[in-house]
Short mmCIF file of C-alpha atoms in Angstrom, two decimals:
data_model
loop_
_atom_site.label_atom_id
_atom_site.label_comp_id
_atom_site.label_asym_id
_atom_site.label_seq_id
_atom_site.Cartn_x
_atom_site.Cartn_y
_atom_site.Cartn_z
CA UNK C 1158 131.15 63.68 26.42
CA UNK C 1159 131.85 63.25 30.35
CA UNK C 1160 135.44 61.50 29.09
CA UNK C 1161 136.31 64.43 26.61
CA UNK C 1162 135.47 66.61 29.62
CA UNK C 1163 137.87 64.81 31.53
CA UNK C 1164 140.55 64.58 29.46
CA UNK C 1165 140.92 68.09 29.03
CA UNK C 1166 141.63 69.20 32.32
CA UNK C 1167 144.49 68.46 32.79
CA UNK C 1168 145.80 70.54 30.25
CA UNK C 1169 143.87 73.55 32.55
CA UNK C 1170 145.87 73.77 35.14
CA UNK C 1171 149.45 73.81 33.55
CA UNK C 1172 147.69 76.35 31.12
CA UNK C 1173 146.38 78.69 33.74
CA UNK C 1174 150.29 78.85 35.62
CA UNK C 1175 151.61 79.76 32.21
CA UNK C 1176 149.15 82.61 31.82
CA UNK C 1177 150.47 83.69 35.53
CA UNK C 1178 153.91 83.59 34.17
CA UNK C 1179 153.13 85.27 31.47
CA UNK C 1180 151.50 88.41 32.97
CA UNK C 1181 154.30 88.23 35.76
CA UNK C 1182 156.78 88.88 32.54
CA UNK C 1183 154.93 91.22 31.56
CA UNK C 1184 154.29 93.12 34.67
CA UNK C 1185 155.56 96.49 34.11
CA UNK C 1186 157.95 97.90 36.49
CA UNK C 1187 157.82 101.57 37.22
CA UNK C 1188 159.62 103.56 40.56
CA UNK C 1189 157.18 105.37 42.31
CA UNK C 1190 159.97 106.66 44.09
CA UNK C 1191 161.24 109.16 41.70
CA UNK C 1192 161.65 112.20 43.44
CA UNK C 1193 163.44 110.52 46.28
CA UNK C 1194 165.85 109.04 43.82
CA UNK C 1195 166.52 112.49 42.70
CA UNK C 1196 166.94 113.79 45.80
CA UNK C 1197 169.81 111.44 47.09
CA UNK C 1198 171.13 111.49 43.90
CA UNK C 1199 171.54 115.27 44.42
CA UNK C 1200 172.51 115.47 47.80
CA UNK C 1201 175.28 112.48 47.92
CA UNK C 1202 176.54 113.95 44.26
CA UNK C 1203 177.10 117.06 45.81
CA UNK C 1204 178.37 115.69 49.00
CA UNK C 1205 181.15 113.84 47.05
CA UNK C 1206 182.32 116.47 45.29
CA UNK C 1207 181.41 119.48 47.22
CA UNK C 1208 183.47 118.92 50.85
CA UNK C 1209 185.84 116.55 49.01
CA UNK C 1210 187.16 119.46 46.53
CA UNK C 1211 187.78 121.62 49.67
CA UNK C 1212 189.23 119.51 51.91
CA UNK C 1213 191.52 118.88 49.00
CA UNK C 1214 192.14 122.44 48.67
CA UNK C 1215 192.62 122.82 52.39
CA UNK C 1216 195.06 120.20 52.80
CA UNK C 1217 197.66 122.27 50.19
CA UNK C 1218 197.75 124.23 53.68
CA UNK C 1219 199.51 121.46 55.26
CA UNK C 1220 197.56 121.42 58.52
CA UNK C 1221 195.06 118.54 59.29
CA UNK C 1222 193.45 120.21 61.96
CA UNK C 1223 192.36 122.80 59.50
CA UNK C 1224 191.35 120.87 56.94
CA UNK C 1225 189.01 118.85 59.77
CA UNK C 1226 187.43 121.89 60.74
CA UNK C 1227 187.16 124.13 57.68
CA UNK C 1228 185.28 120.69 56.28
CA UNK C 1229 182.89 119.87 59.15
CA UNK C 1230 181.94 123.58 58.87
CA UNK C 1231 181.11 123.16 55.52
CA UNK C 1232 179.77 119.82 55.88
CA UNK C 1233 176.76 120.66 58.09
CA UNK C 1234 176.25 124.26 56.75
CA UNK C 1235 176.04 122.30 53.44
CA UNK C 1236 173.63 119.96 54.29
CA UNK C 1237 171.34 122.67 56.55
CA UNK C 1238 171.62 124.55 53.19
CA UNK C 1239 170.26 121.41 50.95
CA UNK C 1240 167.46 120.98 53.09
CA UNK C 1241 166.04 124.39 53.22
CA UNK C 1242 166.88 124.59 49.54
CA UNK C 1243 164.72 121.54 48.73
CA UNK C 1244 162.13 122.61 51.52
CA UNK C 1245 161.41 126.26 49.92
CA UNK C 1246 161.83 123.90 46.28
CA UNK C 1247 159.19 121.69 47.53
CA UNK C 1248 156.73 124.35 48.73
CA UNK C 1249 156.88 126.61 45.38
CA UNK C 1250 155.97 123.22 43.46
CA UNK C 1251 152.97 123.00 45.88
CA UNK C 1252 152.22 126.92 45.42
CA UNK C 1253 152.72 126.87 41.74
CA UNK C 1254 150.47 123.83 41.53
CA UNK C 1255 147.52 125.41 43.40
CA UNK C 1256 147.57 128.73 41.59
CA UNK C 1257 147.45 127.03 38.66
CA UNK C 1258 144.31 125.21 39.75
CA UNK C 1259 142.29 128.11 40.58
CA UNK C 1260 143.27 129.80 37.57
CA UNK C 1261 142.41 126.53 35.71
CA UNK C 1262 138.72 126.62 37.81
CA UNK C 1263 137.78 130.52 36.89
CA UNK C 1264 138.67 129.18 33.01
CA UNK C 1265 136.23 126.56 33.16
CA UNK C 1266 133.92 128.70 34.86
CA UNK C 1267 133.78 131.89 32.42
CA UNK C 1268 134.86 130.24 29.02
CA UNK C 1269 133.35 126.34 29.30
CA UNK C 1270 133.02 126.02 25.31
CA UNK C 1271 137.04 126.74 24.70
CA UNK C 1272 138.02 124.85 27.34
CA UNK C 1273 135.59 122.06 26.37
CA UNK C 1274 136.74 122.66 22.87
CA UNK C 1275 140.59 122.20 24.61
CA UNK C 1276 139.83 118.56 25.43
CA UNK C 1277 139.06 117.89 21.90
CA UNK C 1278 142.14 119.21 20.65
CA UNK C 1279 144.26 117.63 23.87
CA UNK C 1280 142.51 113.99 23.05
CA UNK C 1281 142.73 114.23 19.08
CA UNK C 1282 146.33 114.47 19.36
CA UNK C 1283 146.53 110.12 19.71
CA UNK C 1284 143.98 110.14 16.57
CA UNK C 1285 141.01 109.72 18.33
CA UNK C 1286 137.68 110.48 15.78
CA UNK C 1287 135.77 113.48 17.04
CA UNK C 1288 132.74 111.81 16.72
CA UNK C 1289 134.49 108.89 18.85
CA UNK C 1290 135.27 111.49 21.78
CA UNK C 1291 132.03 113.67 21.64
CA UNK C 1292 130.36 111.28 24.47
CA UNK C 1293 133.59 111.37 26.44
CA UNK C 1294 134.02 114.86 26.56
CA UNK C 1295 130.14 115.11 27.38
CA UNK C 1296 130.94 112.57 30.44
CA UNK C 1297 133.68 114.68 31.70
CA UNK C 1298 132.77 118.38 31.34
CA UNK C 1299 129.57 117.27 33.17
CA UNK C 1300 131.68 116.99 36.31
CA UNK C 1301 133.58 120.42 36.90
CA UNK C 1302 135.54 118.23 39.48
CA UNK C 1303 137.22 115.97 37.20
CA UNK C 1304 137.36 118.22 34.42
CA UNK C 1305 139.64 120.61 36.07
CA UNK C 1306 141.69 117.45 36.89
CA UNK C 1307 141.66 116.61 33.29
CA UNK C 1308 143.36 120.00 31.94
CA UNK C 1309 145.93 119.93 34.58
CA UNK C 1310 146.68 116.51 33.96
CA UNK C 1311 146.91 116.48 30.14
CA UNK C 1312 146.65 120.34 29.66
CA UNK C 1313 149.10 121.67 32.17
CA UNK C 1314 150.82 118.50 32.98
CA UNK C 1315 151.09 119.17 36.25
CA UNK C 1316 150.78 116.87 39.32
CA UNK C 1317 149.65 117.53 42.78
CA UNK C 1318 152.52 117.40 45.10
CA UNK C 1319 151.96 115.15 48.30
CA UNK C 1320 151.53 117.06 51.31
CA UNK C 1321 154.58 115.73 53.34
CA UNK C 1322 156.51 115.87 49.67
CA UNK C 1323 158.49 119.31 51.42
CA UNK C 1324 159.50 117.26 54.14
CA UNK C 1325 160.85 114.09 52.78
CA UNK C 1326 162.76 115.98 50.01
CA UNK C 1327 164.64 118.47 53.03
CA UNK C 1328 165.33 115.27 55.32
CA UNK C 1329 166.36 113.17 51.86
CA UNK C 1330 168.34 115.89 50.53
CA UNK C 1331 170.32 117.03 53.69
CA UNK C 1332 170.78 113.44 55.20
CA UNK C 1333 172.34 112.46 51.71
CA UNK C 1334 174.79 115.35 51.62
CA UNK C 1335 175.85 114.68 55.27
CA UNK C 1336 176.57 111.18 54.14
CA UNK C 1337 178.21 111.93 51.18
CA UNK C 1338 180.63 114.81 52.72
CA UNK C 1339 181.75 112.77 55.47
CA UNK C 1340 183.57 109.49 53.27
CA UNK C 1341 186.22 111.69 51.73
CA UNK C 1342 186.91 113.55 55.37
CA UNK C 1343 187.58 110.11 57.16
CA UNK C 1344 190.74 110.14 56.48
CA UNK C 1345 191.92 113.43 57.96
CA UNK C 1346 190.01 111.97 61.17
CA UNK C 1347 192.26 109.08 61.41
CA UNK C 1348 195.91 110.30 60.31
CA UNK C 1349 197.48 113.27 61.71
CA UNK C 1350 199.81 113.85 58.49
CA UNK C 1351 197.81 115.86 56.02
CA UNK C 1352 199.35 114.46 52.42
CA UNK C 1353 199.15 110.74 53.50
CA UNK C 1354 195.54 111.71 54.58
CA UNK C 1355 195.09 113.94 51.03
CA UNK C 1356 195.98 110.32 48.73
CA UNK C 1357 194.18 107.84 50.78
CA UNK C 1358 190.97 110.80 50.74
CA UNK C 1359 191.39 110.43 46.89
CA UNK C 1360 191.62 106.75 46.73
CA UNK C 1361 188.61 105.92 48.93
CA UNK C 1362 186.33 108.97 47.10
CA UNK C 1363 187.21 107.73 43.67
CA UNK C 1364 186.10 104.43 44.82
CA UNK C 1365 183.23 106.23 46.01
CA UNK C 1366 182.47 108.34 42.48
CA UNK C 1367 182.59 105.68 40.63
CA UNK C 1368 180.31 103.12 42.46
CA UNK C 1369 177.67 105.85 42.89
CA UNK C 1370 178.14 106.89 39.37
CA UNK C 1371 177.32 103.42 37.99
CA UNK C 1372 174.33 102.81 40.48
CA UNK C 1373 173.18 106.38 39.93
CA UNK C 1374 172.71 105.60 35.71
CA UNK C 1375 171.77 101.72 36.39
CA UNK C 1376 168.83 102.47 38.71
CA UNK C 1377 168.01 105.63 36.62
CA UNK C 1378 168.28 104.10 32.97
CA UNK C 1379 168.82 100.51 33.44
CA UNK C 1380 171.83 99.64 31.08
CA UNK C 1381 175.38 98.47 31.61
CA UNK C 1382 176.47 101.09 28.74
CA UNK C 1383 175.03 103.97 30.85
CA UNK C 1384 176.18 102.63 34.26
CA UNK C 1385 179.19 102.57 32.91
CA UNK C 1386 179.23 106.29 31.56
CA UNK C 1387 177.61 107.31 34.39
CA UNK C 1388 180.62 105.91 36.69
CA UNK C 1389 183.23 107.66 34.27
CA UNK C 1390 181.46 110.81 34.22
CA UNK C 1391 181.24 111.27 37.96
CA UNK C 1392 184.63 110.78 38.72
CA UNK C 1393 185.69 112.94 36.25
CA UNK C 1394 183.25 115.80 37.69
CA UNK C 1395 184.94 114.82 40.93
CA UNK C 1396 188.40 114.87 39.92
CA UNK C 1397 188.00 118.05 38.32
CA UNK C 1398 186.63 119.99 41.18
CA UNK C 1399 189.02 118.89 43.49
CA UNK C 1400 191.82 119.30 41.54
CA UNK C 1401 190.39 123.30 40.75
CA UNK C 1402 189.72 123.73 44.39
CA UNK C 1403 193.34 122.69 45.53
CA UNK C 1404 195.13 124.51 42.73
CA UNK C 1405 193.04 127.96 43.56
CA UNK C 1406 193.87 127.56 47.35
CA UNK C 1407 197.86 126.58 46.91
CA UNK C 1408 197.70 129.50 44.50
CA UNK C 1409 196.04 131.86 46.84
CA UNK C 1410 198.47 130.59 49.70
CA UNK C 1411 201.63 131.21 47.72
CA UNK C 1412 200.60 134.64 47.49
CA UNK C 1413 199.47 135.29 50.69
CA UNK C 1414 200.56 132.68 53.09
CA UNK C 1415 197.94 131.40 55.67
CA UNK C 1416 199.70 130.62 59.45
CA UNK C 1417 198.42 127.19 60.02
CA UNK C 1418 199.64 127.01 63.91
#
């Protein structure tokens, strides 16, 4: 008996690492980081195209020194403007969230049999037996605490925003903008002649659309198919705004000729 004993461990070790690799493989990977990811994708999306499309149309005006200027101006009013945007965003989440709480509270409070009745129709929705779910329900609407929880988790679907969420999204989303706005303006910081400045802008930024346009759709869906999509599709949406931002300014400037010195 003590051999057989024996001779069977061995085989527990090597069996226990293959259970770790196992669950290892099968460990599920999830971003908890989703909001952030949508925020620099917003911000540096917008920066690209945004300041790039009117520098573009700026330099039809032939003067660097213009083009410098009128894009720094809209650079950091840009990015001020992203920020607050995704500030006042972030706070009407938090608002929205919290009215719908208290009005979620005052339901279980002056109708508990529909609402208790709700998390019998919520929960039967994945099959569940009703007689299966009666001792649940009885577990939960015994605490008012969780049971709120419950309806605005399944119910509303809505989830409480973190307290310095408002803050992370306005730095996030105006720090990615800046960043974004300035690679297609380098150019017209380091050569004085306007058109050279103009190709090598539209060189480096289609570089630019298209690298952030594959990350963008591999981190977000996780396929070369869609990286690859999502590389054409932002240059395109780059291309095309720049190229309808400098035809409306030459246009304009053929009618009515800005001085540039």
């Amino acid at each position: 008996m003590s051999s057989s004993h024996t001779a069977l461990d061995p085989t527990a070790e090597p069996r226990s690492e293959l259970v770790k690799q196992v669950e290892q493989e099968h460990a599920e990977r999830h971003s908890s980081h989703g909001e952030v990811l949508r925020d620099i994708i917003l911000g540096v999306a917008d920066g690209l195209t945004v300041p790039f499309a009117l520098t573009a149309g700026l330099s039809s005006l032939g003067s660097s020194n213009l083009v410098v200027i009128g894009g720094l101006a809209e650079l950091f009013s840009g990015a001020i403007s992203m920020g607050l945007g995704a500030y006042l965003a972030a706070v009407s989440d938090s608002d929205h969230y919290d009215a719908e709480y208290e009005r979620e509270r005052r339901e279980v409070e002056r109708f508990p049999k529909t609402e208790e009745q709700e998390c019998y129709e919520i929960l039967e929705k994945y099959n569940i037996p009703h007689d299966t779910l009666t001792p649940v329900i009885k577990a939960l609407v015994s605490d008012e605490a969780q049971w709120i929880q419950f309806m605005m988790d399944f119910e509303l679907k809505l989830e409480k925003p973190k307290w310095y969420r408002k803050y992370v999204s306005a730095l996030t989303m105006g720090l990615s903008y800046l960043i974004g706005g300035l690679i297609p303006m380098i150019p017209y910081f380091a050569m004085s002649d306007v058109t050279h400045a103009l190709f090598v802008s539209i060189g480096i930024t289609a570089v630019v659309l298209l690298v952030f346009g594959y990350i963008k759709n591999w981190v977000t869906v996780g396929t070369k198919r869609s990286a690859f999509y999502g590389a054409f599709q932002t240059l395109i949406v780059g291309a095309a705004a720049a190229g309808t931002s400098y035809g409306i300014v030459r246009g304009l400037d053929n009618e009515h000729p800005v001085a540039t010195q």
